[in-house]
Coordinates of C-alpha atoms in Angstrom, one line a residue:
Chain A
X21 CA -108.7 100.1 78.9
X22 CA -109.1 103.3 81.5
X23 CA -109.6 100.0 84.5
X24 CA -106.3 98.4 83.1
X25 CA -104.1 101.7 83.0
X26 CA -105.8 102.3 86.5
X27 CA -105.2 99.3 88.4
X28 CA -101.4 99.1 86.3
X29 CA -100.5 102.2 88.1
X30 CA -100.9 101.6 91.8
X31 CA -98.4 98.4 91.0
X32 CA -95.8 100.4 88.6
X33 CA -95.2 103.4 90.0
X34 CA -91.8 104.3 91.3
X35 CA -90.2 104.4 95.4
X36 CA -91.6 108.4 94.8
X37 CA -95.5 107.7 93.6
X38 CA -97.8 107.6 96.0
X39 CA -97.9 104.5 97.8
X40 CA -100.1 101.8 96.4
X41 CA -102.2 100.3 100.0
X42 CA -100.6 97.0 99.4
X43 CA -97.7 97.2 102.1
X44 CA -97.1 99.9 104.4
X45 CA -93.2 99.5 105.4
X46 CA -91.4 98.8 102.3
X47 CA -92.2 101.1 98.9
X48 CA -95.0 99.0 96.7
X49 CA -92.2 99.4 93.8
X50 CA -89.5 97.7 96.1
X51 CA -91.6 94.5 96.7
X52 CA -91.0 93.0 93.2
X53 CA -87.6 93.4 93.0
X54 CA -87.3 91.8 96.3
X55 CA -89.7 88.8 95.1
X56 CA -87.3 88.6 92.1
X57 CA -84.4 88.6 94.1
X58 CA -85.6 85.5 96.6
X59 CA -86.2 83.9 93.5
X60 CA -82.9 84.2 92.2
X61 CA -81.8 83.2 95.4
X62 CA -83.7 80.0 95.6
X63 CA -82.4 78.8 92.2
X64 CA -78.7 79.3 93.5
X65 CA -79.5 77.8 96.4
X66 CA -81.3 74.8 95.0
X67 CA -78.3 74.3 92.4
X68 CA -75.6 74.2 95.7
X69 CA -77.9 71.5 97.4
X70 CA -79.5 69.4 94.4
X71 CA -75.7 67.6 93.3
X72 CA -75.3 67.1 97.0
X73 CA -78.1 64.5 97.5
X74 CA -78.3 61.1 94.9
X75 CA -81.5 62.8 93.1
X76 CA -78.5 64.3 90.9
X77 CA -75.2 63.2 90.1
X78 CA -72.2 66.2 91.2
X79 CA -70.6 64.6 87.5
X80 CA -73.2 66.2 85.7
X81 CA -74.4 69.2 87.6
X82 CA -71.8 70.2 89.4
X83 CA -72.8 72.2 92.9
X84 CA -73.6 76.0 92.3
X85 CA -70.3 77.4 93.9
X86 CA -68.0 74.6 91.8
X87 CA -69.6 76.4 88.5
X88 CA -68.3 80.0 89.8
X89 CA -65.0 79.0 90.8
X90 CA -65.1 78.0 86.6
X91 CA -66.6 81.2 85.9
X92 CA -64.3 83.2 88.1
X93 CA -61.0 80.9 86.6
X94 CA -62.9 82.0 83.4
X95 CA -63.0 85.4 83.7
X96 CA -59.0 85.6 84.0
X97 CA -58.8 84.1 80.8
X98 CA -57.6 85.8 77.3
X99 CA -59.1 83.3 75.4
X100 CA -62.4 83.5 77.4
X101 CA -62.5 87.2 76.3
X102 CA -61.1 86.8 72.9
X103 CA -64.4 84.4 72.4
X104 CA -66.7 87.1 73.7
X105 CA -65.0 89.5 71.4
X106 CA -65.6 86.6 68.3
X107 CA -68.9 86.2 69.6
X108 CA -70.1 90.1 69.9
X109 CA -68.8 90.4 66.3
X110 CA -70.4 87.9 64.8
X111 CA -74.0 89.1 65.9
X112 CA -73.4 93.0 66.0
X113 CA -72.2 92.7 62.5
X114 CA -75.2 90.3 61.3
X115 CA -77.5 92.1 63.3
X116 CA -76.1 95.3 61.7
X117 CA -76.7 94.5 57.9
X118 CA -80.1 92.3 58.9
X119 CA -81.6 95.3 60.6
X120 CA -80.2 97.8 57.1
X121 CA -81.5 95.6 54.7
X122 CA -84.7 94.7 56.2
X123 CA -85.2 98.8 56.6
X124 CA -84.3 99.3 53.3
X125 CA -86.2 96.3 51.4
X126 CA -89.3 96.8 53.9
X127 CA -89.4 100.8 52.8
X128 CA -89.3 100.2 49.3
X129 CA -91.6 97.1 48.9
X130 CA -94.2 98.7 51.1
X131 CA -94.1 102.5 49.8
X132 CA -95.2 100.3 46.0
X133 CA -98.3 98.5 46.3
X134 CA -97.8 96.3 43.3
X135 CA -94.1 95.0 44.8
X136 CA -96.5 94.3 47.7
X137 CA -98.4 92.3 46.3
X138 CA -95.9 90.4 43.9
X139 CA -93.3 89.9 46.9
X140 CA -95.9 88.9 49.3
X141 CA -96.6 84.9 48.6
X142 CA -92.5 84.8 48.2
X143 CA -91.6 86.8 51.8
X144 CA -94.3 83.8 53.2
X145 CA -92.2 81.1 52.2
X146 CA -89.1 82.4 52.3
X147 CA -89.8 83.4 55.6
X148 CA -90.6 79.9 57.8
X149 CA -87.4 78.2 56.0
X150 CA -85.4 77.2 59.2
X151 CA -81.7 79.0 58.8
X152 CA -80.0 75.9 60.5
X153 CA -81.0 74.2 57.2
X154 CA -78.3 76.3 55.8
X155 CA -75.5 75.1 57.8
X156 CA -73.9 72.8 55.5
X157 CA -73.9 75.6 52.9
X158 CA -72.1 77.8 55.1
X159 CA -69.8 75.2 56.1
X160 CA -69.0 74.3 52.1
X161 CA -68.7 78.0 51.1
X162 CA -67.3 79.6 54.1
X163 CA -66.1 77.1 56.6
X164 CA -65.4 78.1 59.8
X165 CA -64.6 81.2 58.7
X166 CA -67.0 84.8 60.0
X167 CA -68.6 84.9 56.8
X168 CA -70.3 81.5 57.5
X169 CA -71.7 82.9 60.5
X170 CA -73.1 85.9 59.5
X171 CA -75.0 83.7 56.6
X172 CA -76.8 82.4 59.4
X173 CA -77.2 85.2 61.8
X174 CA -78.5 87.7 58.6
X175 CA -80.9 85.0 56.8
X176 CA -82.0 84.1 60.5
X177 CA -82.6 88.2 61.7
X178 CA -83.6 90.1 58.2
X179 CA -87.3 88.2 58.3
X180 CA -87.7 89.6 61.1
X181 CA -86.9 93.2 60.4
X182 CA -88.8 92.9 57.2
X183 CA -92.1 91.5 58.4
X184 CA -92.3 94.4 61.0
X185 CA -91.4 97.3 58.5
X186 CA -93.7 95.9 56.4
X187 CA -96.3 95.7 58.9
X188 CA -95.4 98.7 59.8
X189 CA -95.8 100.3 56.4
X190 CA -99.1 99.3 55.9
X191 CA -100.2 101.0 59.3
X192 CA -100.0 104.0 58.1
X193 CA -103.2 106.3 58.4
X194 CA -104.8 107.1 55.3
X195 CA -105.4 110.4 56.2
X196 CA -102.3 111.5 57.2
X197 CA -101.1 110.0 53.9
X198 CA -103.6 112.3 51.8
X199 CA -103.3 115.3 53.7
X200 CA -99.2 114.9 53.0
X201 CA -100.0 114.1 49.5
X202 CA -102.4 117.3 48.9
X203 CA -99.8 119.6 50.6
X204 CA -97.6 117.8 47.7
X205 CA -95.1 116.1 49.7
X206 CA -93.2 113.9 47.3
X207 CA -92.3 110.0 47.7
X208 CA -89.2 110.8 49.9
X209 CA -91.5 113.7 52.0
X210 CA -94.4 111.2 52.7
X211 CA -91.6 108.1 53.3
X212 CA -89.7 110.4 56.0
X213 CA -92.5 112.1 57.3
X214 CA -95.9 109.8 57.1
X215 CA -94.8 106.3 57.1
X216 CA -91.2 106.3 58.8
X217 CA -92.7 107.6 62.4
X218 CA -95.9 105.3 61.2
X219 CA -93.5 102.5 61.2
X220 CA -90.8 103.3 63.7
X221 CA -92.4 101.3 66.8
X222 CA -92.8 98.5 64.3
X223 CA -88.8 98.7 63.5
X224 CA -88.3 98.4 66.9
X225 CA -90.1 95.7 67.7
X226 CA -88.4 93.6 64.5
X227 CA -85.0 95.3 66.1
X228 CA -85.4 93.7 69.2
X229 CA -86.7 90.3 68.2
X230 CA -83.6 90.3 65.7
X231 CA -80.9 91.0 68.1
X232 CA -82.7 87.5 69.9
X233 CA -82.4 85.3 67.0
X234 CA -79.0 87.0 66.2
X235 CA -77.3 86.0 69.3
X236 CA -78.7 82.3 68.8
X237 CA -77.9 82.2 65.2
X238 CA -73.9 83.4 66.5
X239 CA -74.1 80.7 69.1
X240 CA -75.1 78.1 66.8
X241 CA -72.9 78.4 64.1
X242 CA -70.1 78.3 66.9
X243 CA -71.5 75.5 68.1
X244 CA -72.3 73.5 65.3
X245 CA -69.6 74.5 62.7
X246 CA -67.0 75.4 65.1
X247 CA -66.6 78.7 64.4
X248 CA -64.7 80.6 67.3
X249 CA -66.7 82.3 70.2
X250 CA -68.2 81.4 73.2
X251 CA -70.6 78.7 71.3
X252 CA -67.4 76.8 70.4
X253 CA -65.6 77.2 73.9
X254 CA -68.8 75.5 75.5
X255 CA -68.5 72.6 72.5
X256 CA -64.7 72.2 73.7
X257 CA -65.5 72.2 77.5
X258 CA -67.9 70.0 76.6
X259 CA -65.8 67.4 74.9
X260 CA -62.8 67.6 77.7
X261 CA -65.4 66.8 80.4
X262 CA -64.7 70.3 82.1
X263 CA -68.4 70.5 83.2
X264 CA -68.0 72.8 85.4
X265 CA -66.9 74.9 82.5
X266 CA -69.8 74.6 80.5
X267 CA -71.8 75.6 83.0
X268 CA -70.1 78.4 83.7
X269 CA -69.9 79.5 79.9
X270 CA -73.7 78.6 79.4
X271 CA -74.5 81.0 82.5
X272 CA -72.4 83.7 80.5
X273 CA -74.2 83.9 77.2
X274 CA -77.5 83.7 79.6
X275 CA -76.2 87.0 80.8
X276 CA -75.8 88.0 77.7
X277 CA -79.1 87.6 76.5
X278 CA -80.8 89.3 79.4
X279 CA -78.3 92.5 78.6
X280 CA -79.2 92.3 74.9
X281 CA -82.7 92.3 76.0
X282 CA -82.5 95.2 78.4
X283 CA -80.2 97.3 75.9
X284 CA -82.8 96.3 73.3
X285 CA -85.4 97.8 75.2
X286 CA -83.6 101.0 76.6
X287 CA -82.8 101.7 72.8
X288 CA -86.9 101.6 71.8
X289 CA -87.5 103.4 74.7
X290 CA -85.4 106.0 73.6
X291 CA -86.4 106.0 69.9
X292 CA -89.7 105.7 70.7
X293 CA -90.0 108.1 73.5
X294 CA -92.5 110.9 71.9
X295 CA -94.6 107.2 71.3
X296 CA -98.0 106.9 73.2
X297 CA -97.1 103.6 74.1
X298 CA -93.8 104.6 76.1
X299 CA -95.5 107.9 77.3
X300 CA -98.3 106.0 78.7
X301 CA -95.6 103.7 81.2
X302 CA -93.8 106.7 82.2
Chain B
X4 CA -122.5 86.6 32.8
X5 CA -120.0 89.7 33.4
X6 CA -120.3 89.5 37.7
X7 CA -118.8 85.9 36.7
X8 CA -116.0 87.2 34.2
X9 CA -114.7 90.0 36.7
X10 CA -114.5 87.1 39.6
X11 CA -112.6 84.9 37.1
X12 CA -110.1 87.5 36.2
X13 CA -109.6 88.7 39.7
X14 CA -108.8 84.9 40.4
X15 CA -106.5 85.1 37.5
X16 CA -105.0 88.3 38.5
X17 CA -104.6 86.9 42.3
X18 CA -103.0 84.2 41.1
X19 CA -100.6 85.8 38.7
X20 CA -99.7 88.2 41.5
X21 CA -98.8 85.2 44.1
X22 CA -97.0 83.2 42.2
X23 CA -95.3 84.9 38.9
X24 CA -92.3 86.0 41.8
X25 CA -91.5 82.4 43.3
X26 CA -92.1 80.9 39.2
X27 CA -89.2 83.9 37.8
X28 CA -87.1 82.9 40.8
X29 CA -87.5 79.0 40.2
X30 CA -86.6 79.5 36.4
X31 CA -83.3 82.3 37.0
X32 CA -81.7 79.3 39.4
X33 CA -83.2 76.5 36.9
X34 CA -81.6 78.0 34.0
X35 CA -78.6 80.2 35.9
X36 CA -77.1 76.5 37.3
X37 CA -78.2 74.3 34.1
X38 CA -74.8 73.9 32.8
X39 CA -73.3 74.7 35.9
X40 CA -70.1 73.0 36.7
X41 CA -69.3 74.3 40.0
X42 CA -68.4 71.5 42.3
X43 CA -70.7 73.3 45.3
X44 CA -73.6 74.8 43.1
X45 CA -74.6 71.8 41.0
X46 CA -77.9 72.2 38.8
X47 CA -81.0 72.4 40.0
X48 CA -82.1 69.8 38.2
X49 CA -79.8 67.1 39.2
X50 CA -81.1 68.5 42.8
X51 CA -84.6 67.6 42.5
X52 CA -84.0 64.3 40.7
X53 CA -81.7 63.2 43.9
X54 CA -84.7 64.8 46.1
X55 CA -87.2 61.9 45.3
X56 CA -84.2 59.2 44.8
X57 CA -82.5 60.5 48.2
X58 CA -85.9 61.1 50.7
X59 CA -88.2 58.5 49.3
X60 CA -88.0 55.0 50.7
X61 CA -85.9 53.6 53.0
X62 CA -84.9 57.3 54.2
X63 CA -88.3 58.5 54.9
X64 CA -88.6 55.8 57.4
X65 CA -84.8 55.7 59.1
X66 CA -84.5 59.4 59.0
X67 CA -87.2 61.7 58.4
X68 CA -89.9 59.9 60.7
X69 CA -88.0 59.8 63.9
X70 CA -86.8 63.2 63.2
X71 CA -90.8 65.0 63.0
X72 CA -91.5 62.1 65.8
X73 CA -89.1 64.0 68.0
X74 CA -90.0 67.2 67.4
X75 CA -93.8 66.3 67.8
X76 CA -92.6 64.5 71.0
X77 CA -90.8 67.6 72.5
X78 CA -93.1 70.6 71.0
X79 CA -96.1 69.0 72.2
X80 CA -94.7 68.2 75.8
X81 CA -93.2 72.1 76.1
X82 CA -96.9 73.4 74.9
X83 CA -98.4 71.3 77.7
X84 CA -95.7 72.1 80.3
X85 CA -95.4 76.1 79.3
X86 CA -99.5 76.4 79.2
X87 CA -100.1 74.4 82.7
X88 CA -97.0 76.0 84.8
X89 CA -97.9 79.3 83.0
X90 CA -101.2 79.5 84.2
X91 CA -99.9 78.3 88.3
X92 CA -97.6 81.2 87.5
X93 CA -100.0 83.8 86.3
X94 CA -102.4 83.5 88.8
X95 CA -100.5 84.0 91.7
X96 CA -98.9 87.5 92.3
X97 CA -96.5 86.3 95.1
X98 CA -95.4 83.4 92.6
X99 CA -95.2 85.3 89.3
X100 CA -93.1 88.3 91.1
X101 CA -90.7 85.6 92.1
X102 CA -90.1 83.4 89.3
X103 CA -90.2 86.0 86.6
X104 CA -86.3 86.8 86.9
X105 CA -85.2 83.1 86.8
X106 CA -87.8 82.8 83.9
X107 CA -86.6 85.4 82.1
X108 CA -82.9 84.4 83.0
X109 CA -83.7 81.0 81.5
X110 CA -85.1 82.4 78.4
X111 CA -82.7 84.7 77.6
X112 CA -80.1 81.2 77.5
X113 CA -79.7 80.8 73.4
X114 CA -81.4 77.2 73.2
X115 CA -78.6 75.4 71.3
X116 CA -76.0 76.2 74.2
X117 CA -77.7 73.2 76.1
X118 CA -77.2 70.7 73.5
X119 CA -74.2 70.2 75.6
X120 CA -75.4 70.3 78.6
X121 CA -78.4 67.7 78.1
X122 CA -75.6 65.3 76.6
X123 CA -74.4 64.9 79.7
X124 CA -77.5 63.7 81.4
X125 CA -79.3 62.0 78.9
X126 CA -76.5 60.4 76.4
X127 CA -77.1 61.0 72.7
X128 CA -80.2 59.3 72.4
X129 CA -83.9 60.3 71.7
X130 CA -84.7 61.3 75.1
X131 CA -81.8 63.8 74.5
X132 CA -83.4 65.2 71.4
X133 CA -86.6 65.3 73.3
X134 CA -85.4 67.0 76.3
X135 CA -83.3 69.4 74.2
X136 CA -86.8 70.2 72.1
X137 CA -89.1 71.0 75.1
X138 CA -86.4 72.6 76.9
X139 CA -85.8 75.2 74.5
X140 CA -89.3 75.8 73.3
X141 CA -90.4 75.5 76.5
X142 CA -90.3 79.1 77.9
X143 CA -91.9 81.7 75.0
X144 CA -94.9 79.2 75.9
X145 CA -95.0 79.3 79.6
X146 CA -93.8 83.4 79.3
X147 CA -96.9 84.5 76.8
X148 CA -99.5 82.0 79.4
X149 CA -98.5 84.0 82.0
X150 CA -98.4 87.4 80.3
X151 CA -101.7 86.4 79.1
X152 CA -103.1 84.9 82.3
X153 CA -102.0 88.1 83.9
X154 CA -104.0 90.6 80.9
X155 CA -107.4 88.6 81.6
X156 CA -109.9 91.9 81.7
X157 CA -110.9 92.9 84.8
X158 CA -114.5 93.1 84.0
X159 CA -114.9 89.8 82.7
X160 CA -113.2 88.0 85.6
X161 CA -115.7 90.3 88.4
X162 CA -118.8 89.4 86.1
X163 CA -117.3 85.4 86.3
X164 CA -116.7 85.7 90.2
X165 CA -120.6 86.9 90.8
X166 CA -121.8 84.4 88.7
X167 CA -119.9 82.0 90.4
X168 CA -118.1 80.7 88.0
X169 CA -115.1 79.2 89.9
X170 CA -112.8 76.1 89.5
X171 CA -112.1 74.3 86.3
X172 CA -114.9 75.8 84.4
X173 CA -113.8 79.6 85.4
X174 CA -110.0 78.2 84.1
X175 CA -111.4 76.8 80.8
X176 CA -114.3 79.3 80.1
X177 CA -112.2 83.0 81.5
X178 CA -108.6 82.0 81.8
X179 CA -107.3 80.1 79.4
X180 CA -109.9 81.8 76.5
X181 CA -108.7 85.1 77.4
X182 CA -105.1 84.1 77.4
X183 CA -105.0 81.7 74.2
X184 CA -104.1 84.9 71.8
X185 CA -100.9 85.3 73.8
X186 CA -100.6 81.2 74.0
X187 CA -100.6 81.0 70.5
X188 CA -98.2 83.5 69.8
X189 CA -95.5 82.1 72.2
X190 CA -96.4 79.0 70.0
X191 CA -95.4 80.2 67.3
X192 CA -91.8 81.0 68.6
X193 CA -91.7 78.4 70.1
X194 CA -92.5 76.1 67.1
X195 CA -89.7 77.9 64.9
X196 CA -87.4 77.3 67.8
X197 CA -88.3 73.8 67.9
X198 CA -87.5 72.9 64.4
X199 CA -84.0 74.6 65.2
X200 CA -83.5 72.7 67.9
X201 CA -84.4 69.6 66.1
X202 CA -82.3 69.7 63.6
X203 CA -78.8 71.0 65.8
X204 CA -79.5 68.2 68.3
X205 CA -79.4 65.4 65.8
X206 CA -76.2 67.7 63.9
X207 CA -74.1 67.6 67.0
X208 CA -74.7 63.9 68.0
X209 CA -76.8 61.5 66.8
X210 CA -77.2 58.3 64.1
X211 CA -80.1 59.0 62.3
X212 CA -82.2 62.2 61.4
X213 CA -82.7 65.0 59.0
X214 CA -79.7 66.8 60.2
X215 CA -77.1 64.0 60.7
X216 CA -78.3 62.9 56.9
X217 CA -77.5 66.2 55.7
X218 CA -74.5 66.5 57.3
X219 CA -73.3 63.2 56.3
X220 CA -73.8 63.9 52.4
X221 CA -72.1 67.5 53.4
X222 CA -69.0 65.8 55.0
X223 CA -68.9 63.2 52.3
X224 CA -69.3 65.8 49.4
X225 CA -72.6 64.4 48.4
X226 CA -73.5 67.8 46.7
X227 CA -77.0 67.5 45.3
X228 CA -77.8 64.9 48.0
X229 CA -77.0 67.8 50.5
X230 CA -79.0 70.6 48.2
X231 CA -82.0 68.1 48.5
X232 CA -81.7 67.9 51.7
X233 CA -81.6 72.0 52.5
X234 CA -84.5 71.8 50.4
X235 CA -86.3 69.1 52.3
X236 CA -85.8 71.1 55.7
X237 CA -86.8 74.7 54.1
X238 CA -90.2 72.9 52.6
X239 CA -90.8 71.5 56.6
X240 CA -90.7 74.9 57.7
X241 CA -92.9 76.3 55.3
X242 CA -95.6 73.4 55.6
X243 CA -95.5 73.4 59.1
X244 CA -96.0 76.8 59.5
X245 CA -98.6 76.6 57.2
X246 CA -100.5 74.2 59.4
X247 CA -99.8 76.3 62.2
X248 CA -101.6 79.4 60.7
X249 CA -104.5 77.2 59.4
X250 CA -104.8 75.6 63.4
X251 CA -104.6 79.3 64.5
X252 CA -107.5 80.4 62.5
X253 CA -109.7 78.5 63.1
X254 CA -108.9 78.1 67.4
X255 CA -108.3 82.4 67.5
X256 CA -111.1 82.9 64.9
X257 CA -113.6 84.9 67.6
X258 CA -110.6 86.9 68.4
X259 CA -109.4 88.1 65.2
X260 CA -113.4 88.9 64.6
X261 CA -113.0 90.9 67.7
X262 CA -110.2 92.7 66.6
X263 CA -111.8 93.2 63.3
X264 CA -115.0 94.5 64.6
X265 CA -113.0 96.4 67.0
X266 CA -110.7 98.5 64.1
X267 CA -113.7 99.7 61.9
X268 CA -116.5 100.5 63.9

């Protein structure tokens, strides 16, 4: 542990630490970033020259700059932005009641031991069932309507939740627990005062793998059902040969992802900041 | 006599406790759809007697073969791919710091967005599927081998080095032993993301599969035949996941010993 958090902090540390003796000129905390940046580099770079030589055909991979002239004729677009807008709603909302519910149902079947134990073997096999395999069901109920997607996004993102509070829940130091029961905390004292900061980096966690799966859930059910949002734009682009298009709408909800993921993680960061875990980085 | 009584009844009690939930559930939609005459809800018994009329036979063989053959195909390619460029990755500083944006850039990509894209090179056949499979479960694998490559205790690795352990055996004894927790884990994503993938490809183009099936019997209002078919996919999950935790047991059982020993001293 103490070698880990040791050798860790000559690589982290920021332009101000003191420098790790890896380079002298440049900051040891500018040197990744740089790295990353090349890297970046090279994959834009490769993308320009690959549709240029017969390896790849330019039909199907179109050159890197063709694909942000799309994304810039994009960009200009209502519709482009009305699909964002379609998109964002359908997994803020989903991600919104998953995240509640699975709070909610993950407090109050792991505060009661015998719930526990009944829910347990049905939480297991709930849990694996693929949410695609309730596409049809959405289309037939819902059709391309919002509802249909949030089916998806919520069945697809509550598991998650719910496994983590639950796993969570059952963290919680005995101890702690008696010591709040023999000061006579009641149910509500020891729920808001043991297990909820017990549980809270759990919550996170399930927070941030749920706004993942959301965002493919929304995309999915775009794509596959038709309903609008960026997921059905790249399904049109697709079918009027605009390939350029597609590449430059599949570079978009890339972008999204990696911002979902970084706000995911600035928001656990902050929840979480009295945590040991986020005190230890810091 | 009464050591065997109190194992019997905690068997009993066990058992109760697992499956009274899942048997109350089965019997409230058995009995709340048994007379049902909603077009989109029929009852759940006409369901299952479709289930062994509708996925026994000829379908097992057109449909629901090539569809696990294709997601064996592609998960099994993207575990091989993700573990072998993972550990390249992880073991180089110079190479990890310089992929890891495009990595993460490619992961963050929702998977089913290049359904589309992989059309375009590779038609609507199986190699479509395929590619579509390992290119989507692909990076949790290859992410988790390198994060794991990267965690391999420092100890262990200077106590390999001076025994000169080096090469293949230091990769198969150290490396990949230390990282195979992590491995596993991005397998599991991977694997859920795999089935996903699966069945989208064969919904948005194809002429056989689990998913074109279903959606067939859902365009052509095949109700129960489409209820029998949710089914069939939800019980694939749950089976293969269940293989999955039984594999992971017994490949990660020294580790979750370790972790065992290690949380009560």
């Amino acid at each position: 542990m103490l070698t880990k958090t040791l050798a860790g902090a000559g690589t982290d540390r920021g332009p101000g630490g003191p420098g790790g003796g890896r380079s002298r000129r440049t900051p040891a905390g500018l040197v990744t970033p740089l790295r990353g940046l090349a890297g970046l580099t090279g994959l834009v770079a490769l993308l320009e020259v690959l549709p240029r030589t017969p390896l790849v055909s330019a039909d199907y991979l179109p050159p890197a700059s063709k694909t942000a002239e799309a994304l810039w004729r994009l960009l200009a677009e209502d519709a482009f932005w009305t699909a964002l807008g379609d998109t964002l709603t359908g997994w803020g909302l989903g991600l919104a009641i998953a995240v509640a519910a699975g709070v909610v149902a993950g407090i109050v079947i792991g505060s009661v031991p015998l719930l526990r134990a009944v829910t347990a073997s049905t939480i297991e096999f709930l849990r694996p069932i693929p949410s695609v395999a309730l596409i049809p069901v959405a289309v037939l109920l819902y059709g391309t309507d919002l509802r249909s997607k949030l089916l998806l996004v919520v069945y697809a993102a509550f598991w998650q939740v719910l496994v983590q509070v639950l796993a969570g829940m059952q963290d919680v130091d005995p101890v702690a627990d008696d010591t709040a029961r023999s000061y006579r905390l009641g149910t509500w004292g020891r729920v808001r005062y043991v297990m909820w900061p017990t549980a809270l980096p759990y919550v996170m966690t399930g927070v941030r793998l749920a706004a993942t799966v959301a965002l493919v859930l929304t995309i999915t059910a775009e794509l596959v059902i038709g309903a609008p949002g960026l997921g059905n734009q790249i399904a049109v682009a697709q079918t009027s040969g605009a390939v350029p298009r597609v590449y430059a709408l599949v570079l978009v909800t890339g972008v999204l992802g990696v911002t979902i993921n970084l706000m995911a993680r600035a928001v656990e960061r902050r929840a979480l900041h009295w945590h040991q875990s986020i005190r230890r980085e810091g | 006599m009464t050591r065997t009584t109190s194992t019997v009844l905690t068997l009993v009690r066990r058992a109760l406790l697992a499956l009274g939930l899942p048997a109350v559930l089965f019997a409230v939609w058995w009995f709340a759809t048994a007379g049902s005459t909603d077009f989109y809800v029929p009852p759940l018994s006409t369901v299952l007697g479709r289930f062994g009329e509708v996925w026994t036979g000829e379908r097992l063989l057109s449909d629901v073969v090539p569809s696990l053959a294709r997601l064996a195909a592609g998960y099994l390619l993207a575990v091989v791919a993700g573990v072998g460029i993972g550990l390249v990755v992880g073991t180089s500083r110079v190479v990890r710091d310089v992929l890891e944006p495009v990595l993460e850039l490619f992961r963050a990509i929702p998977p089913p967005v290049l359904v589309p894209v992989i059309m375009l090179f590779a038609g609507i056949g199986d190699t479509m599927k395929v590619i579509v499979i390992v290119s989507g479960c692909i990076w949790p694998i290859l992410l988790n081998t390198v994060e794991g490559v990267r965690a391999v205790d420092e100890v262990l690795s200077d106590t390999c080095r001076s025994y000169g352990i080096t090469g293949p055996s230091r990769l198969w004894h150290l490396t990949l032993r230390s990282a195979s927790p992590q491995i596993v884990t991005g397998m599991r994503q991977a694997l859920s993301i795999a089935i996903i993938l699966m069945v989208i490809s064969e919904m948005f183009a194809a002429s056989n599969g689990l998913g074109f099936t279903i959606v067939q019997f859902q365009r052509s209002f095949a109700i129960p035949e489409m209820w029998s078919g949710v089914l069939l996919l939800g019980l694939l999950g749950f089976v293969l996941s269940l293989l999955f935790r039984f594999a992971e047991n017994r490949v990660l059982a020294w580790y979750h010993g370790l972790r065992r020993a290690q949380r009560n001293p």
